[in-house]
Coordinates of C-alpha atoms and ligand atoms in Angstrom, one line a residue:
X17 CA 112.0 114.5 60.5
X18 CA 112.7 110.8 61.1
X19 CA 112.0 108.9 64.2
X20 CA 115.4 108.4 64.4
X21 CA 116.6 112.5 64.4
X22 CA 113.4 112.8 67.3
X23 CA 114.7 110.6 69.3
X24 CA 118.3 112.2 69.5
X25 CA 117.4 115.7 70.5
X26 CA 117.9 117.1 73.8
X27 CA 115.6 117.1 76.4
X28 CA 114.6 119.8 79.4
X29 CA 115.8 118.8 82.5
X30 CA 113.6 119.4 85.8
X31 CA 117.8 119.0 87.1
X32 CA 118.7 122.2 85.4
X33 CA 116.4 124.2 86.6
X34 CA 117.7 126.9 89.5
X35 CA 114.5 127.2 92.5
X36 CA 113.9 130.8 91.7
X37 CA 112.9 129.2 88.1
X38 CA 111.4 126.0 89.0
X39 CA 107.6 127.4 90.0
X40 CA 107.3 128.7 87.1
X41 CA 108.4 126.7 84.5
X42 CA 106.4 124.0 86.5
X43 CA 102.8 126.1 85.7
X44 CA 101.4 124.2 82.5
X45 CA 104.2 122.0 82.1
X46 CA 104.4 118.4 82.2
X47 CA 106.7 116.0 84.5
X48 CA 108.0 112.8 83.0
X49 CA 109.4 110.4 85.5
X50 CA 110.8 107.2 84.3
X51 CA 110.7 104.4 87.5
X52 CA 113.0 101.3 86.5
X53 CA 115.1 98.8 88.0
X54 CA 118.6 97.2 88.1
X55 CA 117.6 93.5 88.0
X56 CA 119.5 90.4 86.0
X57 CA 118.2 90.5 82.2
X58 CA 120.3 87.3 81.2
X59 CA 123.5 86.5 80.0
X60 CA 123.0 89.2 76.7
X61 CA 121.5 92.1 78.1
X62 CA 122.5 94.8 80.8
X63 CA 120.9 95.0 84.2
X64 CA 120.0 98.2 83.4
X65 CA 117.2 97.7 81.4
X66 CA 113.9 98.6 82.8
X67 CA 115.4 101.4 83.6
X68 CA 116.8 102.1 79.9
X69 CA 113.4 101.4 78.4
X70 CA 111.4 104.2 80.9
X71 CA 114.1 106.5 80.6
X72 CA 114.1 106.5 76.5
X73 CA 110.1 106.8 76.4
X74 CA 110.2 109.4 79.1
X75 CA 112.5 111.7 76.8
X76 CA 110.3 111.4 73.8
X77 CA 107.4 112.3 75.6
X78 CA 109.2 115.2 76.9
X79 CA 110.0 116.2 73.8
X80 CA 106.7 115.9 72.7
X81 CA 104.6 117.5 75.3
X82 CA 107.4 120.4 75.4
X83 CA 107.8 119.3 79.3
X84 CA 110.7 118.3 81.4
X85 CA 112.5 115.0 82.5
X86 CA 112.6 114.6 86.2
X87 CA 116.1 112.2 87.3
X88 CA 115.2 108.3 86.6
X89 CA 114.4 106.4 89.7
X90 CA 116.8 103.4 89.0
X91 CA 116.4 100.6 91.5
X92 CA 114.2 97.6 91.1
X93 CA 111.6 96.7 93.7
X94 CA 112.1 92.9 94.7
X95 CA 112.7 90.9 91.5
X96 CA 110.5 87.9 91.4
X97 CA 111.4 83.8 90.3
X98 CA 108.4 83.9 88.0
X99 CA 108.3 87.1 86.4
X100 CA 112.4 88.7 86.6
X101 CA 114.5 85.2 87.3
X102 CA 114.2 86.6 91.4
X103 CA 117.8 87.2 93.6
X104 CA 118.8 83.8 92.2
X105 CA 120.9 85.7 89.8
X106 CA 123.3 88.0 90.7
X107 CA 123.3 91.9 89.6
X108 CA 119.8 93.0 91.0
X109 CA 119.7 95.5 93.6
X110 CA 116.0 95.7 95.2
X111 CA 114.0 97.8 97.4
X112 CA 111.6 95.8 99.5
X113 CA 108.0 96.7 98.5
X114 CA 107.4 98.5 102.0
X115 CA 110.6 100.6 101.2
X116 CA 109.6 101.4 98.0
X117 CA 106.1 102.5 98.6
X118 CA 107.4 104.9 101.1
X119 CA 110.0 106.3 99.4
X120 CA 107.6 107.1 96.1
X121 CA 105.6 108.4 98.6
X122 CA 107.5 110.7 99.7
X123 CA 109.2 111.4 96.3
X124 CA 105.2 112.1 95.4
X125 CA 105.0 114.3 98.0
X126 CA 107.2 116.8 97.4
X127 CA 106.7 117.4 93.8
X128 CA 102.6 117.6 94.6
X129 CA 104.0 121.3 96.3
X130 CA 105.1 122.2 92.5
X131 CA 101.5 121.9 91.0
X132 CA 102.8 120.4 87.7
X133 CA 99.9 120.7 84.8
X134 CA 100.5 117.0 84.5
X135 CA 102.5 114.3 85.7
X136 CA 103.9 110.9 83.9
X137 CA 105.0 108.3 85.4
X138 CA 106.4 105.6 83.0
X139 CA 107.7 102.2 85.0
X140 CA 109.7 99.6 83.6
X141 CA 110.0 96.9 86.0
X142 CA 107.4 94.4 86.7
X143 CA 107.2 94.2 90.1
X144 CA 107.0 98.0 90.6
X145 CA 104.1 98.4 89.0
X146 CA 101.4 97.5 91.8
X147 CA 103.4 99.5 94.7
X148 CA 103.7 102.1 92.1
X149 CA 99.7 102.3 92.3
X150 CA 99.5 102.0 95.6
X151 CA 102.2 104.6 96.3
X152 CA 100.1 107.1 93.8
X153 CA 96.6 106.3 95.2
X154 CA 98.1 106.2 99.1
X155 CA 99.1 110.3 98.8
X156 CA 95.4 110.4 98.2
X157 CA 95.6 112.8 94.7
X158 CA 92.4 114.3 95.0
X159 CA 93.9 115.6 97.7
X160 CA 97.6 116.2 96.9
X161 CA 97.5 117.1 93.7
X162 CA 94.4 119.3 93.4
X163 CA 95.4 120.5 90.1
X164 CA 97.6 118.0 88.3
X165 CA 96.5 115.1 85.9
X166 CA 98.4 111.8 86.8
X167 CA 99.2 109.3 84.0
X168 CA 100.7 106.1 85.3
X169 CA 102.1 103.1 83.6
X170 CA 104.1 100.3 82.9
X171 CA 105.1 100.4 79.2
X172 CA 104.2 97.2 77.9
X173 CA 100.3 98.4 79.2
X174 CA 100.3 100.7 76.4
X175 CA 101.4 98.4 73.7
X176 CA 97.7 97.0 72.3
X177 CA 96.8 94.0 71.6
X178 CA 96.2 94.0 67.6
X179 CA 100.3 94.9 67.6
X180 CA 101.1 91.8 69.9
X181 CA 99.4 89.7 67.7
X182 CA 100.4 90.9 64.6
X183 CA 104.2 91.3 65.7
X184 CA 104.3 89.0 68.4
X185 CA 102.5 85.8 67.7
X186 CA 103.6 83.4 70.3
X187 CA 103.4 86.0 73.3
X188 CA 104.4 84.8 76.4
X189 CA 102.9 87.4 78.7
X190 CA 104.4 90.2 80.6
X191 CA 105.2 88.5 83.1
X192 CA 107.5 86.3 81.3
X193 CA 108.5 88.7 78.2
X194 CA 111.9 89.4 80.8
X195 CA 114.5 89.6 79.5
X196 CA 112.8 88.0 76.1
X197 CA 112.1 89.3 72.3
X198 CA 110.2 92.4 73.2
X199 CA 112.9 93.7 75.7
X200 CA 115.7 92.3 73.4
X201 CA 114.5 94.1 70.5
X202 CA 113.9 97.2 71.9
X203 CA 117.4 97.1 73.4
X204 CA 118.9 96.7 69.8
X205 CA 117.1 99.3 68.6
X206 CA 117.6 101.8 72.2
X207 CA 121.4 100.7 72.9
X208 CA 122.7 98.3 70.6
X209 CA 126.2 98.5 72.1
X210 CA 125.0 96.9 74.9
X211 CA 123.6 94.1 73.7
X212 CA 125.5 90.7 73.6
X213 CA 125.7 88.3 70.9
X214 CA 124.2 84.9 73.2
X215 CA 120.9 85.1 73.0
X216 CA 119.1 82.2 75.2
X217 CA 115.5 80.7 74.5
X218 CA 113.4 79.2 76.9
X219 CA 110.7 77.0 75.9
X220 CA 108.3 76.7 78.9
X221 CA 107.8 80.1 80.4
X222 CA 106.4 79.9 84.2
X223 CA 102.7 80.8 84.6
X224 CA 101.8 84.1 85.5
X225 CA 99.8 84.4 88.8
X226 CA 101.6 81.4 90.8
X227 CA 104.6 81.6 93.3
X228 CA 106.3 78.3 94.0
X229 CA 109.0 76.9 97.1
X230 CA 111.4 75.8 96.3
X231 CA 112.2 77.1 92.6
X232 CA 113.9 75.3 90.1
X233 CA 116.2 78.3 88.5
X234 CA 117.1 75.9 85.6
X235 CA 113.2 74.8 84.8
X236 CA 112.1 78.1 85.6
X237 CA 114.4 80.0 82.9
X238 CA 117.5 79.7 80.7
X239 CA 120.0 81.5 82.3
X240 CA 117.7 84.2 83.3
X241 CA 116.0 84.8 80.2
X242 CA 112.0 83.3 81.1
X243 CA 110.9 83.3 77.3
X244 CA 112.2 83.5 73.9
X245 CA 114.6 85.8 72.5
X246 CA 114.1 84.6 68.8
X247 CA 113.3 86.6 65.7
X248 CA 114.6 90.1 67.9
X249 CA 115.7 92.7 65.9
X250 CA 116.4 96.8 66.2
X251 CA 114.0 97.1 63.5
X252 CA 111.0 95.4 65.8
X253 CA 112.3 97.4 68.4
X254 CA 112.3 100.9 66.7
X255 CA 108.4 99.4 65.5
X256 CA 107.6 98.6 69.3
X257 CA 108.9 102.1 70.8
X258 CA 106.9 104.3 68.1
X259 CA 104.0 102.1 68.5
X260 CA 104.4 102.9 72.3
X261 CA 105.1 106.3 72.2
X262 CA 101.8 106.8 70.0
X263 CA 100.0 105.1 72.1
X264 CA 100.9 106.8 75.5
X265 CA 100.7 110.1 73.5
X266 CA 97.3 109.0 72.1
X267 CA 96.4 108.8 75.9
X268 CA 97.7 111.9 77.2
X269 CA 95.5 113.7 74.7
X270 CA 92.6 111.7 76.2
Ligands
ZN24 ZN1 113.0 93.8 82.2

């Protein structure tokens, strides 16, 4: 079967499941969530794209572990100047970090009580990741989830380095691939509708590591984009999502 016909089969949704069932068909099973964002991704791409990315990784590895896709989380902790272009742009809609720790806590919580075999948690905005972490490793899991395995991670964390530097020579850095050639690419392969034809460079990404006051938006980035969009294509894309889904699947069976 192609990667293609894999990728467009249905998935189980933890939605569609009725309470009397849900015990159950939790025993043994694995829970994908994909965490995301709605932040500005330039003038060419949708705000919704760390969510998008997640939420197509989480279905394959649903489909792949048999398990079931719990609803995508879809709003962005605080985007920053340095590593999402920051509230300078309009169309991001944030959760302050406190907020956001407490309400994955929670979230956390409640699905510890269904004693999944395994959780996955597959993040797709920068800024999440940390509270993410801190959200997991505040409900204590030794604790609250006696019996499950917890897998956490941003995407780009499972892409490895000998297929950066084959496929992407001049990388930037996470921090500053927003809205750039990986995320580009992966959106021509994922969604190509809703990609638009502009496609900004930007020569001097910011560091990673170092907040500045006051910003200059137009030194910073161009137009939002904090890197370079060159040489993207669906077909690096398609490379960069299998590569990713091997690799997370590669760890699950770790
Ligand atoms: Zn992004």
């Amino acid at each position: 079967m192609t990667g293609e016909r894999r990728r467009h089969t249905s998935v189980r949704s933890y939605g569609d499941l009725t309470s009397t069932e849900v015990l159950a068909a939790m025993r043994g099973a694995t829970l994908v969530w994909p965490v995301g964002g709605l932040e500005q991704h330039g003038p060419h791409l949708p705000l919704s794209v760390d969510f998008d990315i997640p939420d197509a990784l989480a279905r394959q590895v649903v489909r792949e572990t048999d398990g079931f896709l719990l609803p995508g989380q879809p709003f962005s902790a605080r985007s920053l100047p340095q590593s999402g272009g920051g509230l300078h742009f309009p169309g991001t809609v944030h959760i302050g970090g406190a907020a956001f720790i407490g309400y994955l806590t929670h979230c956390l919580t409640a699905l510890s009580a269904l004693r999944p075999a395994r959780l996955v948690v597959i993040n797709g905005h920068y800024e999440n990741e940390a509270l993410l972490f801190e959200a997991i490793d505040g409900c204590e899991p030794a604790r609250t989830f006696p019996d499950t395995e917890i897998t956490a991670f941003s995407w780009w964390s499972m892409v490895r380095e000998d297929w950066l530097g084959e496929h992407v020579p001049a990388f930037p850095g996470w921090h500053a691939e927003h809205a750039g050639l990986t995320e580009t690419s992966l959106m021509l392969y994922l969604r190509p509708e809703s990609v638009r034809a502009g496609r900004p460079d930007h020569d001097t990404p910011p560091q990673a590591g170092v907040y500045r006051h006051p910003v200059d938006v137009d030194l910073m980035s161009n137009q939002g984009v904090l890197s370079s969009t060159s040489g993207a294509s669906a077909r690096l894309g398609e490379r960069l999502f299998w590569h990713v889904v091997d690799t997370v699947m590669t760890a699950l069976a770790a």
